[in-house]
Coordinates of N, CA, C and O in Angstrom, one line a residue:
M1 N 1.0 -0.9 0.3 CA -0.2 -0.2 0.0 C 0.7 1.3 0.2 O 2.0 1.1 1.0
L2 N 0.1 2.0 -0.5 CA 1.1 3.2 -0.9 C 0.4 4.4 -0.4 O -0.8 4.8 -0.5
T3 N 1.6 5.4 0.2 CA 0.4 6.8 1.1 C 1.3 7.3 1.0 O 2.4 8.1 1.2
V4 N 1.1 8.7 0.8 CA 1.0 10.2 0.5 C 0.4 11.3 1.2 O -0.9 11.0 1.3
Q5 N 1.4 11.9 1.4 CA 1.0 12.7 2.3 C 1.1 14.7 1.5 O 2.4 14.5 0.9
I6 N 0.3 15.2 1.7 CA -0.3 15.9 0.8 C 0.3 17.5 1.7 O -0.5 17.4 3.1
D7 N 0.8 18.3 1.5 CA 1.2 20.0 2.6 C 0.0 20.7 1.7 O -0.2 21.2 0.7
E8 N -1.3 21.0 2.2 CA -2.4 21.7 1.9 C -2.1 23.0 1.8 O -2.5 23.7 0.2
A9 N -1.3 23.4 2.8 CA -1.0 25.6 2.4 C -0.4 25.4 1.3 O -0.5 26.6 0.5
Q10 N 0.4 24.2 0.4 CA 1.4 24.3 -0.2 C 0.2 24.1 -1.7 O 0.4 25.1 -2.7
V11 N -0.7 23.4 -1.8 CA -1.4 22.1 -2.6 C -1.9 24.4 -3.2 O -2.6 24.9 -3.8
R12 N -2.8 24.9 -2.2 CA -3.9 26.0 -2.3 C -2.4 27.4 -2.6 O -2.8 28.0 -3.9
E13 N -1.8 27.5 -2.1 CA -0.4 28.3 -3.1 C -0.3 28.4 -4.6 O -0.2 29.5 -5.5
E14 N 0.0 27.2 -4.4 CA 0.1 26.8 -6.1 C -1.0 26.9 -6.4 O -1.0 27.5 -7.8
I15 N -1.9 26.3 -6.5 CA -3.4 26.4 -6.9 C -3.5 28.2 -7.0 O -4.1 28.8 -8.3
R16 N -3.4 29.3 -5.9 CA -3.7 30.8 -5.8 C -2.7 31.5 -7.1 O -2.8 31.7 -8.1
R17 N -1.4 31.1 -6.9 CA -0.1 31.5 -8.3 C -0.9 31.1 -9.2 O -0.7 31.9 -10.6
R18 N -1.0 29.3 -9.7 CA -1.7 29.2 -11.2 C -2.7 30.5 -11.5 O -2.9 30.6 -12.7
I19 N -4.2 30.3 -11.0 CA -5.0 31.1 -11.7 C -4.6 32.2 -11.6 O -5.1 33.1 -12.3
A20 N -4.1 32.9 -10.4 CA -3.4 34.1 -11.0 C -2.9 34.3 -12.3 O -2.9 35.7 -12.9
E21 N -2.2 33.4 -12.3 CA -1.0 33.4 -13.9 C -1.5 33.9 -15.0 O -1.9 34.8 -16.1
L22 N -3.2 32.8 -14.4 CA -4.4 33.5 -15.9 C -5.5 34.0 -15.7 O -5.6 34.2 -16.7
V23 N -5.4 34.5 -14.8 CA -6.1 35.7 -14.9 C -5.0 36.5 -15.2 O -5.9 37.3 -16.2
K24 N -3.9 36.8 -15.5 CA -3.0 37.8 -16.1 C -3.0 37.5 -17.8 O -3.0 39.1 -18.6
E25 N -2.8 36.2 -17.7 CA -3.4 36.1 -19.4 C -4.3 36.7 -20.1 O -4.4 36.4 -20.9
I26 N -5.6 36.2 -19.7 CA -7.0 37.0 -19.2 C -7.3 38.3 -19.6 O -7.5 38.6 -20.9
D27 N -6.1 38.8 -19.1 CA -6.7 40.8 -19.3 C -5.5 41.1 -20.0 O -5.8 42.0 -20.2
A28 N -4.4 40.5 -20.8 CA -3.7 41.0 -21.1 C -3.6 40.6 -22.7 O -4.0 40.8 -24.3
E29 N -5.3 40.1 -22.9 CA -5.6 38.9 -23.9 C -6.0 40.7 -24.7 O -6.8 41.0 -24.8
Y30 N -5.9 40.3 -26.6 CA -6.4 41.5 -27.2 C -7.5 41.6 -27.4 O -8.6 40.0 -27.1
V31 N -8.3 42.5 -27.9 CA -9.8 42.2 -28.3 C -10.0 42.1 -29.7 O -10.9 41.2 -29.5
F32 N -8.8 42.6 -30.3 CA -9.1 41.6 -31.2 C -7.4 42.2 -31.8 O -6.8 42.6 -31.0
W33 N -7.8 41.1 -33.0 CA -5.9 41.1 -33.5 C -5.9 41.6 -34.8 O -7.1 42.0 -35.7
D34 N -4.9 41.9 -35.2 CA -4.9 42.9 -36.7 C -3.9 41.2 -37.6 O -3.8 40.4 -37.1
A35 N -4.1 41.7 -39.0 CA -3.2 40.3 -39.7 C -2.0 40.0 -39.6 O -1.6 38.6 -39.5
K36 N -1.3 40.8 -38.6 CA -0.4 40.7 -38.2 C 0.2 40.2 -37.1 O 1.0 38.2 -36.5
E37 N -1.1 39.9 -35.9 CA -1.3 39.1 -35.1 C -2.1 37.8 -35.7 O -1.6 36.8 -35.0
L38 N -2.8 38.1 -36.5 CA -3.0 36.4 -37.4 C -2.1 35.2 -37.3 O -1.8 34.4 -37.2
M39 N -1.0 36.0 -38.2 CA -0.2 35.3 -38.5 C 0.6 34.9 -37.9 O 1.1 33.7 -37.5
R40 N 1.5 35.8 -36.7 CA 2.0 35.2 -35.3 C 1.2 34.2 -34.7 O 1.3 32.8 -34.5
R41 N 0.2 34.8 -34.2 CA -0.8 33.2 -34.0 C -0.7 32.1 -33.9 O -1.2 31.0 -33.7
T42 N -0.8 31.8 -35.9 CA -2.1 30.6 -36.8 C 0.1 29.4 -37.1 O -0.3 29.3 -37.1
C43 N 0.9 30.7 -36.6 CA 2.2 30.4 -37.7 C 2.0 30.3 -38.9 O 2.4 29.1 -39.4
M44 N 1.3 30.8 -39.3 CA 0.5 31.1 -41.2 C 1.8 32.1 -41.8 O 1.2 32.7 -41.1
S45 N 1.6 32.3 -42.6 CA 1.7 33.6 -43.8 C 0.4 33.9 -44.5 O 0.1 33.1 -44.5
W46 N 0.8 35.0 -44.2 CA -0.2 35.3 -45.2 C -0.9 35.4 -46.9 O -2.2 34.5 -46.9
N47 N -0.3 34.8 -47.4 CA -0.7 33.7 -48.4 C -1.6 32.8 -48.1 O -2.5 32.0 -48.0
F48 N -0.6 32.5 -47.3 CA -1.7 30.8 -46.3 C -2.6 31.4 -46.0 O -3.7 30.1 -46.5
I49 N -3.0 31.7 -45.1 CA -4.1 32.4 -44.8 C -5.0 32.4 -45.5 O -6.1 31.9 -45.8
Q50 N -4.6 33.3 -46.6 CA -5.8 33.6 -47.8 C -6.4 32.4 -48.2 O -7.5 32.4 -49.0
Q51 N -5.0 31.5 -48.8 CA -5.7 30.5 -49.4 C -6.1 29.1 -48.8 O -7.2 28.3 -49.1
Q52 N -6.6 29.1 -47.4 CA -6.6 28.2 -46.5 C -8.6 29.1 -45.9 O -9.1 28.0 -46.3
F53 N -8.6 30.0 -45.0 CA -9.6 30.1 -45.2 C -9.4 32.0 -45.0 O -11.2 31.8 -44.6
F54 N -9.4 32.7 -45.4 CA -9.4 33.7 -45.3 C -10.9 34.2 -46.0 O -11.7 35.1 -45.5
F55 N -11.3 33.5 -47.3 CA -12.8 33.8 -48.1 C -14.0 33.0 -48.0 O -14.6 33.3 -47.9
D56 N -13.5 32.1 -46.4 CA -15.1 31.9 -46.0 C -15.4 32.4 -45.4 O -15.3 33.1 -44.6
P57 N -16.8 32.6 -46.0 CA -17.5 33.5 -45.0 C -18.0 33.7 -43.7 O -18.2 33.7 -43.1
R58 N -17.6 32.3 -42.8 CA -17.7 32.1 -41.4 C -16.9 32.6 -40.8 O -16.7 33.2 -40.0
F59 N -15.4 33.6 -41.4 CA -14.3 33.4 -40.9 C -14.4 35.4 -40.3 O -14.8 36.1 -41.6
P60 N -14.5 36.2 -39.2 CA -14.9 37.1 -38.6 C -13.7 37.5 -38.8 O -12.5 38.1 -38.3
K61 N -14.0 38.8 -39.8 CA -12.9 39.7 -40.0 C -13.7 41.3 -40.6 O -15.4 41.4 -40.9
F62 N -12.7 42.0 -40.8 CA -13.6 43.8 -40.3 C -12.2 44.6 -40.8 O -11.7 44.7 -40.9
K63 N -12.8 45.1 -42.4 CA -11.5 45.8 -42.8 C -11.9 47.2 -42.8 O -12.9 48.6 -42.4
I64 N -10.8 47.9 -41.9 CA -11.0 49.5 -41.7 C -10.2 50.6 -41.9 O -8.7 50.0 -41.9
G65 N -10.2 51.0 -42.6 CA -9.3 51.7 -44.4 C -8.7 51.0 -45.1 O -8.6 50.0 -45.4
N66 N -7.0 50.7 -44.9 CA -6.4 49.6 -45.4 C -6.2 48.4 -44.7 O -5.6 47.4 -44.7
K67 N -6.2 48.6 -43.5 CA -5.9 47.1 -42.9 C -7.0 46.4 -42.0 O -7.7 46.8 -42.2
W68 N -7.5 45.0 -42.2 CA -8.1 44.1 -41.4 C -7.9 43.8 -39.7 O -6.6 43.9 -39.4
Y69 N -9.2 43.2 -39.8 CA -9.2 43.6 -38.0 C -10.2 42.2 -38.2 O -11.2 42.2 -38.6
F70 N -9.5 41.3 -36.5 CA -10.5 40.0 -36.5 C -10.4 40.0 -35.3 O -9.5 40.8 -34.3
P71 N -11.3 40.1 -34.4 CA -12.3 40.1 -32.9 C -11.4 38.9 -32.5 O -11.4 37.4 -33.6
A72 N -10.8 38.9 -31.6 CA -9.8 37.7 -31.1 C -10.1 36.5 -30.6 O -10.3 35.1 -30.7
R73 N -11.9 36.4 -30.0 CA -12.4 35.3 -29.3 C -13.1 34.8 -30.4 O -12.8 33.9 -30.5
E74 N -13.6 35.4 -30.9 CA -14.9 34.7 -32.3 C -13.4 34.4 -33.8 O -13.9 33.8 -33.8
T75 N -12.7 34.7 -32.9 CA -11.3 34.2 -34.9 C -10.9 33.0 -34.0 O -10.5 32.0 -34.3
R76 N -10.3 33.0 -32.9 CA -9.4 31.9 -32.1 C -10.6 30.5 -32.1 O -10.7 29.4 -32.9
E77 N -12.3 30.8 -31.9 CA -13.4 29.6 -32.0 C -13.4 29.4 -33.4 O -13.5 28.0 -33.5
F78 N -13.2 30.1 -34.2 CA -13.0 30.0 -35.9 C -12.0 29.3 -36.3 O -12.6 27.6 -37.1
L79 N -11.4 29.0 -35.8 CA -9.8 28.7 -36.1 C -9.7 27.1 -35.3 O -8.6 26.7 -36.1
L80 N -10.1 26.7 -34.6 CA -10.6 25.3 -33.6 C -11.3 24.8 -34.6 O -11.0 23.8 -35.0
R81 N -12.7 25.5 -34.9 CA -13.8 24.9 -35.6 C -12.9 23.8 -36.9 O -13.0 23.4 -37.6
W82 N -12.0 25.5 -37.9 CA -11.5 25.1 -39.5 C -10.4 23.9 -39.2 O -10.6 23.1 -39.9
L83 N -10.0 24.0 -37.9 CA -8.8 23.2 -37.6 C -9.2 21.8 -38.3 O -8.6 20.4 -38.5
K84 N -10.2 21.7 -37.1 CA -10.7 20.2 -37.0 C -11.7 20.0 -37.8 O -11.3 18.8 -38.3
E85 N -12.0 20.6 -39.3 CA -12.8 20.6 -40.2 C -11.4 19.6 -41.6 O -11.5 19.2 -42.0
Q86 N -10.3 20.0 -40.7 CA -9.7 20.0 -41.6 C -9.0 18.3 -41.8 O -8.2 17.7 -42.8
R87 N -9.5 18.2 -40.6 CA -8.5 16.2 -40.6 C -9.6 15.7 -40.7 O -9.7 14.5 -42.0
R88 N -11.1 16.2 -41.6 CA -12.2 15.5 -42.1 C -11.7 15.4 -44.0 O -12.9 14.4 -44.1
S89 N -11.0 16.5 -44.1 CA -10.7 16.5 -45.7 C -9.9 15.6 -46.0 O -9.5 15.6 -46.0

């Protein structure tokens, strides 16, 4: 039989630390991405993005002046759906 002892205070502190890190990440999240951020987040070139999903009507995008903007949360959700769909293709 194996017995494990856990220091509850240390576990609580680790949980608090991790929650604080996650809150900081969420607070740092952008409201929208530009094309450069989209390329960075996807590790894809602009040409590849255009060939693969840019013109998909479900892909959320807004052009303001000469610049494209993408709502961060909706774009992330779309990208995850799109990626899962690629396994079926």
